[in-house]
Short mmCIF file of C-alpha atoms in Angstrom, two decimals:
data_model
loop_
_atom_site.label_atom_id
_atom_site.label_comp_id
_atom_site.label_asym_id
_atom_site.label_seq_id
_atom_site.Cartn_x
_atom_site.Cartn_y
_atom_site.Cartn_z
CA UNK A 1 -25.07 -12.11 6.94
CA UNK A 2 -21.62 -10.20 6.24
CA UNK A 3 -21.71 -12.31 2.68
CA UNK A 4 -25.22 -10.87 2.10
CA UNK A 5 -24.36 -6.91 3.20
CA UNK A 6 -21.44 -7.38 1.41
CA UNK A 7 -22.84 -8.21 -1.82
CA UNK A 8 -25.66 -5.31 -1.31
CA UNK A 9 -23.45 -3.39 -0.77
CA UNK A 10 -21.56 -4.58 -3.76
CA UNK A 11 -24.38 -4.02 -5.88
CA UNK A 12 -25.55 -0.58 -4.69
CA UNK A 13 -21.77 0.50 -5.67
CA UNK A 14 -22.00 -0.85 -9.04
CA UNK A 15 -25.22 0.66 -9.50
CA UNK A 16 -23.82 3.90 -8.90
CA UNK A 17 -20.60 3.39 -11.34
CA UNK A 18 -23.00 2.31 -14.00
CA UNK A 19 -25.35 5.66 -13.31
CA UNK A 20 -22.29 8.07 -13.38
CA UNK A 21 -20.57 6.05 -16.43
CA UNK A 22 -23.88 6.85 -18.49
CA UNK A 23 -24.01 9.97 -17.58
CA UNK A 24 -20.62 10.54 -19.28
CA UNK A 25 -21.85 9.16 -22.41
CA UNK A 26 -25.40 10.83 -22.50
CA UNK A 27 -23.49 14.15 -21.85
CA UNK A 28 -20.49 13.46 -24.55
CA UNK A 29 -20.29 15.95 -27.91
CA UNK A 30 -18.20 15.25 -30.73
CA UNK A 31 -15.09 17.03 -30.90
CA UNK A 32 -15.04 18.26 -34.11
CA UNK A 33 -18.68 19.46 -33.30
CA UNK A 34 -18.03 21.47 -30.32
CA UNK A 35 -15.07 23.05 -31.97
CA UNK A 36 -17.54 24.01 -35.30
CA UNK A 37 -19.87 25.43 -32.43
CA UNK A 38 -20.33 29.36 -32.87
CA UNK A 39 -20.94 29.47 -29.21
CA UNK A 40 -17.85 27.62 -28.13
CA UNK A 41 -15.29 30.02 -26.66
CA UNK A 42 -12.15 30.23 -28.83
CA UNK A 43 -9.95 29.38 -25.90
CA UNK A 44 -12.10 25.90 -25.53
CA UNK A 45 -11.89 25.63 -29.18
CA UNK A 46 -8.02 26.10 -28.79
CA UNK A 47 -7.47 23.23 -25.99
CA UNK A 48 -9.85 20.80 -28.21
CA UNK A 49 -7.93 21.09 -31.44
CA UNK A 50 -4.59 20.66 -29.34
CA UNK A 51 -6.64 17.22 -27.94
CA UNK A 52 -7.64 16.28 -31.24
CA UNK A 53 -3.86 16.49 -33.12
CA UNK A 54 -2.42 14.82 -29.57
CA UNK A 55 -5.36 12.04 -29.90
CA UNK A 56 -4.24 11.52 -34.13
CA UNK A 57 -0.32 11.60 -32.97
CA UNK A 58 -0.91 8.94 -30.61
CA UNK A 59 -2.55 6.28 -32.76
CA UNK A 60 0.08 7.48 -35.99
CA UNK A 61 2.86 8.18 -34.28
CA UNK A 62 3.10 6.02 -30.77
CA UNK A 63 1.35 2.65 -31.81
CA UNK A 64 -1.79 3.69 -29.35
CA UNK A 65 -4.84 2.25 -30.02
CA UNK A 66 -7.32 4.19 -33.07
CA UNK A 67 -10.73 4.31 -31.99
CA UNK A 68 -13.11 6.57 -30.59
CA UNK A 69 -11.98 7.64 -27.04
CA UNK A 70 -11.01 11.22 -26.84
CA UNK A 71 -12.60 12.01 -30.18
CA UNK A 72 -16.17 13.56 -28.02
CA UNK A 73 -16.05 15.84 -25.29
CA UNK A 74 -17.70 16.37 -22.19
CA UNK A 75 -18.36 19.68 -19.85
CA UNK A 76 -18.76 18.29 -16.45
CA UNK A 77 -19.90 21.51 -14.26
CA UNK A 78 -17.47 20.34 -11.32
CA UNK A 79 -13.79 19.81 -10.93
CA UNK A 80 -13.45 16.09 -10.93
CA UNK A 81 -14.65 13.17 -13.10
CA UNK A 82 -13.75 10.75 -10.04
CA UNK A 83 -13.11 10.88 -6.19
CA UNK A 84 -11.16 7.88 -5.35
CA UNK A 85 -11.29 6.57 -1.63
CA UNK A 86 -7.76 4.79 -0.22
CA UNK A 87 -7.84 3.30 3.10
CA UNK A 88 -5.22 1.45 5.69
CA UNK A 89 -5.40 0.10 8.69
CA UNK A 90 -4.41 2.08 11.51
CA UNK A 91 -1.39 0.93 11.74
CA UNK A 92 -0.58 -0.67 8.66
CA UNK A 93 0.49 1.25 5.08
CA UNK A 94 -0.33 -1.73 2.90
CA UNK A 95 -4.03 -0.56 1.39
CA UNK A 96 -7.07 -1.98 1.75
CA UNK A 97 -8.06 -3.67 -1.60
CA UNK A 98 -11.08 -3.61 -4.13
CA UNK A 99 -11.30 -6.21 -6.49
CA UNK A 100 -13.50 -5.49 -9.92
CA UNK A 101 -14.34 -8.62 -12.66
CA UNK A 102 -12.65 -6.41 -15.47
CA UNK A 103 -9.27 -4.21 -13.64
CA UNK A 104 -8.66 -7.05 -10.82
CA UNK A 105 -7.36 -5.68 -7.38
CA UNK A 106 -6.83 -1.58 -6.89
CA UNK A 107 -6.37 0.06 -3.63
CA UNK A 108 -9.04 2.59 -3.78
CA UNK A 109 -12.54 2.95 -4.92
CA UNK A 110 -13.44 5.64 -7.44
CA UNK A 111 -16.96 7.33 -6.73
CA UNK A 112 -18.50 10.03 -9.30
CA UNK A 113 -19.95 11.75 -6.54
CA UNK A 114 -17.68 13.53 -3.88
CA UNK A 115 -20.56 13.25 -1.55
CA UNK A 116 -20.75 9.19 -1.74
CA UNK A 117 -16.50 9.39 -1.75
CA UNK A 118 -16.89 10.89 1.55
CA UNK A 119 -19.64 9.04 3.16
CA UNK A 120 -17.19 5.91 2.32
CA UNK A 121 -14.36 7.48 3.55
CA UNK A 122 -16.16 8.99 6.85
CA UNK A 123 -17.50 5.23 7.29
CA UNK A 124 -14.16 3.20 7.11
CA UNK A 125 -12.71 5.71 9.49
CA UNK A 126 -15.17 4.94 11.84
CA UNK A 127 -14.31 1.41 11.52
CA UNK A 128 -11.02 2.33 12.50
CA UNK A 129 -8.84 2.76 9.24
CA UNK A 130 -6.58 5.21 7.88
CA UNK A 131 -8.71 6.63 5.09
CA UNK A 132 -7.64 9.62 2.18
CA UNK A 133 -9.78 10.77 -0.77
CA UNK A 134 -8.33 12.43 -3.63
CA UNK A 135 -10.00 13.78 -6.53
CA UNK A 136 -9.00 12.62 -10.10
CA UNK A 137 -9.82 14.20 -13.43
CA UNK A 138 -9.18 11.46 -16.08
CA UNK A 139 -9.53 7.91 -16.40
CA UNK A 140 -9.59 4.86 -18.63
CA UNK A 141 -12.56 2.00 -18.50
CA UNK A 142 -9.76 0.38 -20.63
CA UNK A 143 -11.70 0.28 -23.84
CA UNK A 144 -15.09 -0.95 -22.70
CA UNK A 145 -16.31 2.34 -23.55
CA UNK A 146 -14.93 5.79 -25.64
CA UNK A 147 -13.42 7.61 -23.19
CA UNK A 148 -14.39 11.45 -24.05
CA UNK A 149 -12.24 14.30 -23.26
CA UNK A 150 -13.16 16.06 -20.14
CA UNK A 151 -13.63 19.01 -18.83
CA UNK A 152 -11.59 18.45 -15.69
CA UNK A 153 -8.77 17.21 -17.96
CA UNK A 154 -8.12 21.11 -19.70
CA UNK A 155 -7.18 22.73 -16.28
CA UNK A 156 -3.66 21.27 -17.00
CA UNK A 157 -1.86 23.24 -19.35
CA UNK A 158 -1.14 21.81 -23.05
CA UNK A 159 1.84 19.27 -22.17
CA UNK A 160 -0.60 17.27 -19.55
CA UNK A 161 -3.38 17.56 -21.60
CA UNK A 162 -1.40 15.47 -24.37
CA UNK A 163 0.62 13.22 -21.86
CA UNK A 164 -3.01 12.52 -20.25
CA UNK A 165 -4.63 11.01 -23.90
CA UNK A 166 -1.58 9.16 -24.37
CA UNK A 167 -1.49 7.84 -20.37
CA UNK A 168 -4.95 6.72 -20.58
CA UNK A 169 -4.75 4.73 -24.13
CA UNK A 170 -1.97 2.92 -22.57
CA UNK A 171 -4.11 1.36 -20.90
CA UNK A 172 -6.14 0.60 -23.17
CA UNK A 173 -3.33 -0.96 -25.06
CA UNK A 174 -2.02 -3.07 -21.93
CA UNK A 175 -3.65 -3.78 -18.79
CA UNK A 176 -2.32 -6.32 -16.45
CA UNK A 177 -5.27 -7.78 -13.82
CA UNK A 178 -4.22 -7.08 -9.90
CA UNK A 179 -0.60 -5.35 -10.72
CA UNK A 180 -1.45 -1.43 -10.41
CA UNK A 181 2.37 -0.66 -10.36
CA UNK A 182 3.01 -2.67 -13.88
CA UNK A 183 -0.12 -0.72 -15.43
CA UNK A 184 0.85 2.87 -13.92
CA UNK A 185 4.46 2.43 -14.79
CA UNK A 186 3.67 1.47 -18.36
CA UNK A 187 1.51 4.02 -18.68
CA UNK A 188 2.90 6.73 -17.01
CA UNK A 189 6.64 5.97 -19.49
CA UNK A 190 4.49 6.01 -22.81
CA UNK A 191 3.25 9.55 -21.24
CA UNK A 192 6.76 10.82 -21.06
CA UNK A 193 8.46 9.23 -24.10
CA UNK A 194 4.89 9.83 -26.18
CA UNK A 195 5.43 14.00 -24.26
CA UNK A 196 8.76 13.99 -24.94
CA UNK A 197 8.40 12.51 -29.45
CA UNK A 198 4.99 14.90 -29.39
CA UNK A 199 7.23 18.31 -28.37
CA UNK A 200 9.64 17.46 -31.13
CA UNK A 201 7.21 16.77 -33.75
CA UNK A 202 5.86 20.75 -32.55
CA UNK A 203 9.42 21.92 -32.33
CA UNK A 204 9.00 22.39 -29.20
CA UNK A 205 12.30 22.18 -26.93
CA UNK A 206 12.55 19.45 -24.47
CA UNK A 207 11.25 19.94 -20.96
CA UNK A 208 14.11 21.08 -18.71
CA UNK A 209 13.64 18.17 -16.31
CA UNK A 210 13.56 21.10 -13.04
CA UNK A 211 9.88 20.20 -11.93
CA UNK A 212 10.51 16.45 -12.52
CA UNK A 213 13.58 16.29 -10.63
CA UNK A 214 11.57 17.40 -7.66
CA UNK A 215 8.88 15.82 -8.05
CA UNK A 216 11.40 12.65 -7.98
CA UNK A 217 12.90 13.70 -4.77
CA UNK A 218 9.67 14.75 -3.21
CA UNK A 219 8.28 11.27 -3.78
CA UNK A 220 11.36 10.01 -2.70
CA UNK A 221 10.94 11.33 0.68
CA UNK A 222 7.41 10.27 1.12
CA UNK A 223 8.34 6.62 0.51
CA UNK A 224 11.01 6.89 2.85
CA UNK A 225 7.81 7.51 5.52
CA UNK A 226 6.32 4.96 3.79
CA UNK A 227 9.16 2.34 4.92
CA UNK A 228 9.89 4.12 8.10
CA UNK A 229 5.79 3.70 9.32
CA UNK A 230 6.32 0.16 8.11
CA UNK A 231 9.10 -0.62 10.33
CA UNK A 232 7.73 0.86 13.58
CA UNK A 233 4.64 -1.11 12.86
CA UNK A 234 6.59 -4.28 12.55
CA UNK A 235 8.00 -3.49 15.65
CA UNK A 236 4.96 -3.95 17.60
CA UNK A 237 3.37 -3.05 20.90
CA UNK A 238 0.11 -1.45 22.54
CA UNK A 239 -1.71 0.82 20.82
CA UNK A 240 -0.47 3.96 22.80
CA UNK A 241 3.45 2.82 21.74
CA UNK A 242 2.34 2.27 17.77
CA UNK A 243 0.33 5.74 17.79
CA UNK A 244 3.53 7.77 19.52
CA UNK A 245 6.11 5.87 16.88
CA UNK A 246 3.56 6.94 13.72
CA UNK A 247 3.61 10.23 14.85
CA UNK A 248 7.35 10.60 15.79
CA UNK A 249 7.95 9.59 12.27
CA UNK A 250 5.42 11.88 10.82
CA UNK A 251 7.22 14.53 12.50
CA UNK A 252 10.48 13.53 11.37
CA UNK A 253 9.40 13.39 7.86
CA UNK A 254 8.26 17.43 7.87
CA UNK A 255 11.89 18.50 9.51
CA UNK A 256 13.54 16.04 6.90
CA UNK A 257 11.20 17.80 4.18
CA UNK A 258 12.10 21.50 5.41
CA UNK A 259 16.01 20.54 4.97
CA UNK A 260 15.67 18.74 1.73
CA UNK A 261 13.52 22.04 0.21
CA UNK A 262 15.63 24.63 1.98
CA UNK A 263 18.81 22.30 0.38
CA UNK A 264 17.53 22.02 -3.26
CA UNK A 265 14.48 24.67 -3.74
CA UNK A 266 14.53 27.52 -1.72
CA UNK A 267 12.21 29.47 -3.54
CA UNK A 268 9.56 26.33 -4.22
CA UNK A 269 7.10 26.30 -1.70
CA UNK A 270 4.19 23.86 -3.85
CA UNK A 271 4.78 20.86 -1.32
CA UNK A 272 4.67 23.04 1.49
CA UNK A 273 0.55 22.60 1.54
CA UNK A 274 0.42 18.84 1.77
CA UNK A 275 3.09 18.69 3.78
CA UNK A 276 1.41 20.70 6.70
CA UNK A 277 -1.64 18.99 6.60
CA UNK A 278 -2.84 15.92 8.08
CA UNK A 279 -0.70 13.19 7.32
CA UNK A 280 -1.91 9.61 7.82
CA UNK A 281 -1.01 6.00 6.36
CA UNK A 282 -3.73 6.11 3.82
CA UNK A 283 -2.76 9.46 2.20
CA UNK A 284 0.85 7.75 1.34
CA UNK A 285 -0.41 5.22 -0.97
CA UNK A 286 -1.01 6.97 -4.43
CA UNK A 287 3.28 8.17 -4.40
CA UNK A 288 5.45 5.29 -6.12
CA UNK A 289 2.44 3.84 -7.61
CA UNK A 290 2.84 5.27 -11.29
CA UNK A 291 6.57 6.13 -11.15
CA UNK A 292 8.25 2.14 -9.67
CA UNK A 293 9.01 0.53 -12.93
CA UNK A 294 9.38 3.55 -15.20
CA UNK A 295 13.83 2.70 -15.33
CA UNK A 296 12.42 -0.92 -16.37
CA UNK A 297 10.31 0.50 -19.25
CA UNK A 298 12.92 3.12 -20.08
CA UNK A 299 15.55 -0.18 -20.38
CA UNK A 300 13.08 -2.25 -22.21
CA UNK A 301 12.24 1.08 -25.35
CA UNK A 302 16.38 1.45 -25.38
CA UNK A 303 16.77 -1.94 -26.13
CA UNK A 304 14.51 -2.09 -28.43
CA UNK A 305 16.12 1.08 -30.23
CA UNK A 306 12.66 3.61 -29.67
CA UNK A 307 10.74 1.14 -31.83
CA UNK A 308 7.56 1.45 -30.15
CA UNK A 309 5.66 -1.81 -32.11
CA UNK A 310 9.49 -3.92 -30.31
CA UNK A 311 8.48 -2.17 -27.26
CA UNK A 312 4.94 -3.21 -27.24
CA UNK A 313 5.33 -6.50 -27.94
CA UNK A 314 8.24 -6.80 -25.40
CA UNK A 315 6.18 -5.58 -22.66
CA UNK A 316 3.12 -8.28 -23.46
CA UNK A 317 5.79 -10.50 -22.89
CA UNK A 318 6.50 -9.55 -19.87
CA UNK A 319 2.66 -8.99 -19.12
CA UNK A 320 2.24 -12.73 -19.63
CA UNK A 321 4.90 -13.72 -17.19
CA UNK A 322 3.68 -15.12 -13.48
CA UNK A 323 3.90 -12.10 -10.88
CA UNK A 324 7.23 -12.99 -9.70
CA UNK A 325 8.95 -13.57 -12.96
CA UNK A 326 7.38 -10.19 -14.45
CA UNK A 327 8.67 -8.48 -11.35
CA UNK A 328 12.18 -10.15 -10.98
CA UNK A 329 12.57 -9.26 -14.97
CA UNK A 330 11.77 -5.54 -13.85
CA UNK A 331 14.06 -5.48 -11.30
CA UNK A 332 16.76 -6.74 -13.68
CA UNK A 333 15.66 -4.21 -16.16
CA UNK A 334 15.85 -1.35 -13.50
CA UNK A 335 19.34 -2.39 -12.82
CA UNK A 336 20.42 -2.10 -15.80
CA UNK A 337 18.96 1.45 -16.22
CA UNK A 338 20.81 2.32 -12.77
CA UNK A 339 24.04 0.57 -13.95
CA UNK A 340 24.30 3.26 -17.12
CA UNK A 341 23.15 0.64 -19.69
CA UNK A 342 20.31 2.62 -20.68
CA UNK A 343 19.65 6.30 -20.97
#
C-alpha cells in the first residue's frame, strides 16, 4: 500500500509540474515582440533589451548554449515562478531527497503554486520533519524546453538579471545526475566570471567585492550551525536532550552573528531579518549549496588560461568521473586555489 500512495502521489505531483510547465509556454511572448509592443512600458522595454544583449553575449562570448531559452518572455502576475519545499528530520540536517528520471536526486521539491508548496510543507511537518519553503524566481528544465525570461527574474537589478541567463544555461550546458553541489558550483562560477567578462565588454568597472565578501562570511556562519547541529545530533540522547542542544546552538549562532556584524558591518542590517526568525534544520540547507566548489572551478578556468571552450571540456571531464574521484579532484583543485596557485 505505501508503494501504491507513493506512486499516486507521484503522479498527482507530476501532473501538476506538467500543468504549471505549460502554462509557462502558453503564456510566453517573443522578446523582440514585446519590446516592438506600443503598450509595453519603456522601463520593461529597457530590462528586455538588457536580457536580450546578455542572452547574445552568452552564446558569442561565454561558449553557452544558442537556442531559444530566454529569447520569449513571460508576465507571471505573482512574485515567484517556483516555491521549493526542503525538509529534515527533526534532528538531522542532511535533507530529505527527491529523485526525478531527468535531474536525479535534489533536496527539495519545486511547486508552481505556493498554496500546494505549503500544503507539502504543512504535511511533512506533521510527520515530524524540519520543513522550509522558499520562493525562487528562475529556473532551468535543462534544455527540455526554452526557458523564457520571467517576470519574477527583472526585480533584480541589471547585474542579476545577466548573471541569472548565464546561471541557468549552465545548466543547460552541464548537468551532472544526483550531485546538486557540482551543478550549482558550475553554474553559479560561469555567473560570476560570465558577470564579471559581461561588465567589461559594457565598460562597466568591476564589482567592488563589499556585498560578496559578506555574503561569504554570512554563509560561513550558517554552515558553522550547520556542523555544530550535526555534532550534537551525533551525540545522541532522548528527545528532550537533542531538542535543548538544537536550540542552545541556535542561540549561539544569533550572539555569534551579532558579534561578527557589529565586527565587520555595523551599518548592514539585511541579515538581521532571517536571522530573528525561526530557525530550524531544514531552513539551513539551500547555504553552501551553489557556492562549495566555486575555488575548484576558479582553479580549473586559470589553468586553462580563461579559455572558456578548455574550461568546458575540462569540467565534462571531471563530470564523467565516479562521485568520489570528481570530488577528491575538487578538493585538490580547491587546494590549490587556497594555496595561492590560482587567482
Amino acid at each position: 500500500m505505501g508503494l501504491l500512495l507513493s506512486a499516486c502521489g507521484g503522479l498527482r505531483y507530476y501532473a501538476h509540474v506538467a500543468h504549471g510547465q505549460s502554462q509557462l509556454l502558453l503564456k510566453q511572448r517573443p522578446v523582440d515582440r514585446v519590446i516592438a509592443d506600443p503598450a509595453t512600458s519603456p522601463a520593461l522595454a529597457r530590462r528586455l533589451e538588457l536580457a536580450r544583449q546578455a542572452r547574445r553575449f552568452a552564446s558569442q562570448q561565454l561558449g553557452l548554449p544558442d537556442n531559444r531559452s530566454y529569447t520569449r518572455y513571460v508576465e507571471l502576475g505573482r512574485p515567484y515562478v517556483v516555491w521549493n519545499v526542503f525538509a529534515t528530520p527533526r534532528y538531522s540536517v542532511d535533507a530529505v531527497r527527491h529523485c526525478f528520471p531527468v535531474a536525479g536526486c535534489v533536496a527539495y521539491r519545486g511547486y508552481f503554486d505556493e498554496a500546494k508548496a505549503k500544503g507539502e510543507a504543512a504535511r511533512m511537518k506533521a510527520e515530524g520533519d524540519d520543513v522550509y519553503v522558499g520562493g525562487v524566481s528562475a529556473y532551468s528544465t535543462l534544455g527540455w524546453f526554452a526557458d523564457p525570461i520571467l517576470s519574477s527574474m527583472l526585480r533584480w537589478d541589471d547585474d542579476e538579471l545577466a548573471g541569472t541567463i548565464f546561471h541557468e544555461l549552465a545548466h543547460q550546458l552541464i548537468y551532472v545526475q544526483d550531485d546538486s553541489a557540482f551543478n550549482e558550483s558550475f553554474a553559479s562560477f560561469v555567473q560570476e566570471q560570465g558577470l564579471k567578462e559581461w561588465r567589461a565588454s559594457r565598460k562597466l568597472p568591476p564589482l567592488l567585492g563589499r556585498e560578496q565578501a559578506e555574503d561569504d562570511g554570512f554563509t560561513r556562519l550558517v554552515l558553522d550551525l550547520r556542523n555544530r547541529l550535526r555534532q550534537a545530533y551525533a551525540r545522541g540522547g532522548d528527545e528532550a536532550a537533542l531538542e535543548a542542544a538544537k536550540q542552545a546552538e541556535i542561540a549561539a549562532f544569533r550572539e555569534r552573528y551579532r558579534q561578527w556584524r557589529e565586527a565587520n558591518w555595523p551599518d548592514d542590517h539585511r541579515y538581521d531579518a532571517w536571522v530573528a526568525a525561526p530557525i530550524n534544520n531544514a531552513r539551513l540547507l539551500p547555504f553552501g549549496l551553489y557556492d562549495q566548489w566555486k575555488p575548484a572551478f576558479a582553479a580549473l578556468f586559470h589553468q586553462g588560461e580563461g579559455q572558456w571552450p578548455v574550461f568546458y571540456a575540462d569540467v565534462r571531464r571531471l563530470a564523467k568521473l565516479p562521485r568520489d574521484a570528481r570530488d577528491g579532484e575538487l578538493r585538490r583543485l580547491a587546494g590549490a586555489t587556497a594555496g595561492g596557485q590560482a587567482p
